[in-house]
Structures are given as structure tokens and as C-alpha cells.
Tab-separated table of C-alpha atoms in Angstrom:
chain	number	residue	atom	x	y	z
A	21	ARG	CA	0.000	0.000	0.000
A	22	ILE	CA	1.099	3.521	-0.698
A	23	ARG	CA	0.328	6.103	1.958
A	24	SER	CA	0.349	9.844	1.400
A	25	VAL	CA	3.216	11.189	3.461
A	26	THR	CA	4.173	14.795	4.124
A	27	THR	CA	7.912	14.342	3.564
A	28	ASN	CA	8.458	16.994	0.887
A	29	ALA	CA	6.830	20.085	-0.608
A	30	HIS	CA	5.261	18.140	-3.469
A	31	ALA	CA	3.583	15.621	-1.139
A	32	ILE	CA	2.363	18.397	1.169
A	33	ARG	CA	0.909	20.250	-1.801
A	34	TRP	CA	-0.937	17.145	-3.021
A	35	LEU	CA	-2.374	16.519	0.420
A	36	GLN	CA	-3.724	20.087	0.554
A	37	ILE	CA	-5.380	19.768	-2.853
A	38	ILE	CA	-6.766	16.305	-2.154
A	39	ALA	CA	-8.063	17.318	1.275
A	40	TRP	CA	-9.872	20.255	-0.278
A	41	GLY	CA	-11.257	18.060	-3.058
A	42	ALA	CA	-12.411	15.319	-0.706
A	43	ALA	CA	-14.116	17.927	1.467
A	44	ILE	CA	-15.990	19.179	-1.615
A	45	LEU	CA	-17.162	15.688	-2.489
A	46	LEU	CA	-18.241	15.015	1.050
A	47	LEU	CA	-19.978	18.352	1.563
A	48	GLY	CA	-21.719	17.949	-1.763
A	49	SER	CA	-23.024	14.521	-0.806
A	50	ALA	CA	-24.323	15.950	2.465
A	51	MET	CA	-26.174	18.630	0.504
A	52	ALA	CA	-27.574	16.024	-1.865
A	53	ALA	CA	-28.857	14.093	1.121
A	54	ASP	CA	-30.609	17.310	2.238
A	55	GLN	CA	-28.575	17.221	5.447
A	56	PRO	CA	-26.106	20.105	5.200
A	57	ALA	CA	-23.216	19.891	7.600
A	58	SER	CA	-23.203	22.549	10.301
A	59	GLY	CA	-20.591	25.294	10.050
A	60	ALA	CA	-18.926	24.167	13.280
A	61	GLU	CA	-18.708	20.563	12.151
A	62	SER	CA	-17.515	21.552	8.685
A	63	SER	CA	-14.704	23.732	10.033
A	64	LYS	CA	-13.752	21.075	12.571
A	65	THR	CA	-13.405	18.492	9.785
A	66	GLY	CA	-11.517	20.927	7.530
A	67	ASP	CA	-8.872	21.345	10.244
A	68	GLN	CA	-8.220	17.595	10.349
A	69	PRO	CA	-5.503	15.960	8.239
A	70	ILE	CA	-6.500	13.673	5.402
A	71	LEU	CA	-4.978	10.243	4.916
A	72	ILE	CA	-5.136	8.653	1.487
A	73	GLU	CA	-4.208	5.039	1.005
A	74	ALA	CA	-3.980	3.263	-2.354
A	75	ASP	CA	-2.074	0.517	-4.090
A	76	GLN	CA	-0.520	3.020	-6.506
A	77	LEU	CA	-0.169	6.765	-7.189
A	78	VAL	CA	0.397	8.043	-10.732
A	79	SER	CA	1.081	11.734	-11.337
A	80	ASN	CA	1.399	13.363	-14.749
A	81	ASN	CA	2.369	17.052	-14.583
A	82	GLU	CA	2.239	17.406	-18.380
A	83	LYS	CA	-1.403	16.234	-18.533
A	84	LYS	CA	-2.146	17.905	-15.162
A	85	PHE	CA	-3.571	15.020	-13.148
A	86	ALA	CA	-2.764	12.791	-10.219
A	87	GLU	CA	-4.490	9.457	-9.727
A	88	PHE	CA	-4.681	7.079	-6.795
A	89	ILE	CA	-5.339	3.542	-8.033
A	90	GLY	CA	-6.477	0.360	-6.296
A	91	ASN	CA	-8.328	0.068	-2.991
A	92	VAL	CA	-8.393	3.846	-2.539
A	93	LYS	CA	-9.423	5.083	0.881
A	94	ALA	CA	-9.447	8.791	1.737
A	95	THR	CA	-10.191	9.598	5.390
A	96	GLN	CA	-10.658	12.978	7.063
A	97	ALA	CA	-12.136	12.982	10.592
A	98	ASP	CA	-15.357	10.920	10.312
A	99	PHE	CA	-15.585	11.244	6.494
A	100	VAL	CA	-14.405	8.316	4.393
A	101	ILE	CA	-14.370	7.915	0.616
A	102	THR	CA	-13.490	4.530	-0.850
A	103	SER	CA	-13.202	3.764	-4.548
A	104	ASP	CA	-11.178	1.827	-7.067
A	105	ARG	CA	-9.679	5.084	-8.413
A	106	LEU	CA	-9.494	8.741	-7.410
A	107	ARG	CA	-8.214	11.158	-10.066
A	108	ILE	CA	-7.606	14.878	-9.541
A	109	TYR	CA	-7.230	17.266	-12.487
A	110	TYR	CA	-5.464	20.571	-11.855
A	111	GLN	CA	-4.023	23.569	-13.672
A	112	GLY	CA	-0.789	25.446	-13.132
A	113	GLU	CA	2.409	24.235	-11.507
A	114	LEU	CA	2.106	22.617	-8.111
A	115	LEU	CA	5.621	23.316	-6.941
A	116	GLU	CA	5.543	27.039	-7.790
A	117	THR	CA	2.684	27.976	-5.425
A	118	GLU	CA	2.796	29.074	-1.824
A	119	GLY	CA	-0.086	26.845	-0.664
A	120	THR	CA	-2.803	29.394	0.051
A	121	GLY	CA	-6.350	28.103	0.205
A	122	ASP	CA	-7.565	30.475	-2.523
A	123	ARG	CA	-4.842	29.258	-4.868
A	124	ASP	CA	-5.829	25.613	-4.206
A	125	GLU	CA	-9.383	26.372	-5.337
A	126	GLU	CA	-8.074	28.041	-8.520
A	127	MET	CA	-5.770	25.091	-9.274
A	128	LEU	CA	-8.334	22.332	-8.880
A	129	ARG	CA	-10.394	21.694	-12.034
A	130	LYS	CA	-12.097	18.365	-11.491
A	131	ILE	CA	-12.150	15.371	-9.139
A	132	VAL	CA	-13.301	11.958	-10.346
A	133	ALA	CA	-13.771	8.959	-8.051
A	134	SER	CA	-14.661	5.808	-9.983
A	135	GLY	CA	-15.383	2.165	-9.355
A	136	ASN	CA	-17.446	1.150	-6.322
A	137	VAL	CA	-17.488	4.662	-4.858
A	138	LYS	CA	-18.726	4.816	-1.275
A	139	ILE	CA	-18.893	7.941	0.863
A	140	LYS	CA	-19.632	7.642	4.584
A	141	SER	CA	-19.943	10.048	7.475
A	142	SER	CA	-21.880	10.236	10.715
A	143	GLN	CA	-24.707	12.113	8.900
A	144	TYR	CA	-25.089	10.304	5.572
A	145	SER	CA	-23.728	7.768	3.140
A	146	ALA	CA	-23.657	7.579	-0.647
A	147	GLU	CA	-22.885	4.911	-3.218
A	148	SER	CA	-22.256	5.207	-6.937
A	149	GLU	CA	-20.146	3.778	-9.713
A	150	LYS	CA	-18.676	7.207	-10.459
A	151	VAL	CA	-18.680	10.589	-8.682
A	152	GLU	CA	-17.376	13.675	-10.480
A	153	TYR	CA	-16.981	17.216	-9.158
A	154	ASP	CA	-16.452	20.056	-11.635
A	155	THR	CA	-15.115	23.162	-9.879
A	156	GLN	CA	-16.121	25.655	-12.599
A	157	SER	CA	-19.779	24.646	-12.845
A	158	MET	CA	-19.810	23.607	-9.162
A	159	THR	CA	-21.695	20.422	-10.018
A	160	ILE	CA	-21.390	17.017	-8.416
A	161	THR	CA	-22.539	14.170	-10.641
A	162	MET	CA	-23.076	10.609	-9.421
A	163	THR	CA	-23.566	8.119	-12.266
A	164	GLY	CA	-24.313	4.423	-12.505
A	165	ASP	CA	-27.442	2.370	-11.889
A	166	GLY	CA	-27.894	2.067	-8.161
A	167	SER	CA	-26.496	5.510	-7.305
A	168	LYS	CA	-27.938	6.301	-3.900
A	169	VAL	CA	-27.720	8.851	-1.101
A	170	LEU	CA	-28.939	7.867	2.389
A	171	SER	CA	-29.500	10.034	5.440
A	172	GLY	CA	-30.932	8.134	8.363
A	173	LYS	CA	-33.931	6.254	6.926
A	174	ASN	CA	-34.363	8.757	4.080
A	175	SER	CA	-32.936	7.833	0.697
A	176	ILE	CA	-32.942	8.829	-2.938
A	177	SER	CA	-31.629	6.741	-5.823
A	178	GLY	CA	-31.388	6.781	-9.588
A	179	SER	CA	-28.953	6.165	-12.404
A	180	LYS	CA	-27.736	9.785	-12.313
A	181	ILE	CA	-27.816	12.232	-9.400
A	182	ILE	CA	-26.676	15.788	-10.129
A	183	LEU	CA	-26.143	18.401	-7.432
A	184	TYR	CA	-25.931	21.989	-8.685
A	185	ARG	CA	-24.137	23.701	-5.808
A	186	LYS	CA	-24.496	27.239	-7.226
A	187	ASP	CA	-28.268	27.260	-6.907
A	188	GLY	CA	-28.894	24.367	-4.507
A	189	ARG	CA	-30.782	22.216	-7.032
A	190	VAL	CA	-30.693	18.441	-7.171
A	191	GLU	CA	-31.715	16.467	-10.245
A	192	VAL	CA	-32.196	12.706	-10.193
A	193	LYS	CA	-32.606	10.745	-13.420
A	194	GLY	CA	-33.626	7.170	-14.021
A	195	SER	CA	-32.755	4.757	-16.793
A	196	LYS	CA	-34.391	1.806	-18.539
A	197	LYS	CA	-32.970	-0.409	-15.793
A	198	GLN	CA	-33.746	1.830	-12.813
A	199	ARG	CA	-36.444	4.368	-12.116
A	200	VAL	CA	-35.930	7.217	-9.665
A	201	GLU	CA	-36.821	6.183	-6.120
A	202	ALA	CA	-37.133	8.366	-3.026
A	203	THR	CA	-38.096	7.379	0.508
A	204	PHE	CA	-38.750	10.086	3.078
A	205	PHE	CA	-39.816	9.755	6.696
A	206	SER	CA	-41.328	12.637	8.603
A	207	GLY	CA	-41.145	13.286	12.325
A	208	SER	CA	-38.825	11.694	14.841
A	209	SER	CA	-38.864	8.212	13.292
A	210	ALA	CA	-36.063	9.161	10.875
A	211	SER	CA	-32.659	9.938	12.342
């Protein structure tokens, strides 16, 4: 297993970008589950380090991506993303930046987790074959039959779940194999 280690500037830089990207995926899934994380909890999680484990890490500065491959597990506080692959697309030069948060957001273009993607936290969980976050359009797209977001007993599933973060919309689409399904509980029976 390869573990992300903060032994040099390049590794530290990748951890900052990946932590930010994982937080986006996780926050977006919470919003899709209609259970937004509280500001206190969100800032508490953002202060925590992120550990990424994988069988392999491939980085290509010419094509501007880094990809964790094989049994990927990204953990930050109580948030965990597992997938077969986690690829991060960026722009600019990683080693020429000072590491400010605003610069990280400008550098990150897209995050794609693929293959048996599972996202878990204390508030919700999500499953999909592929989860993609586009930083320019601020959309999170979960694709694959059986894509599902659960919060307590409440759930929503379809073959494509799109969260439009700019305007707070969620769109769920079905396919020939799977219709859109939503289960909501009212009152105290749902956690």
C-alpha cells in the first residue's frame, strides 16, 4: 500500500489539494442528502488531516492530473471515501505555489472517483459507480445504476444524481434499468 506522506513540498501540496477536493465531495453529498453539515462541524473536519491510502499513485504534470489507483481510501475525521480510483485534475504548476487556500481552489479543475465509490460520514452515506466534481460549474454528478444517497432512513436513488451547488438544485434521473426512487420519513422516526 502507498500512503500519502508529508515528507516533501510536493507531497504536502498534493495533500492540501486532495483534502480540499475530498471535502468538496463530502460536503456535496451531504447537501444532496438534504442534510447540510453545520458550520462548526464543517470547520472542525476541515482542520483535520487527510490520509489517502492506495495501491498506486500516478502523477502526470504534463497532462495535469494525479491518480490514486487500487483500494483507494481517503479519510478525514469521520468522512471516508473509498473507490477503485481517485483522479484529480489541476491547472498550473504545483511546486511554484505558496499553498494558500484560494490558490488551491483556482488550481483544482475536477475530481473523479470511480469504481465502487462509497462515501460515509456520521450524517449520511452515498454509493455510486462514479462521482465527479467540476469546480467551474460547481456540479457534483453521481452516475451508474444504483447511485444512492442515504441520510438516516431517508434515501434517494437513480442512475444519475446531479447536485448543482451554485443554486442548490438536485436532479435525479432514471434509466431503462432503474427508475428514480425516493423514501422520506417525517417526524422523529427518521434519524
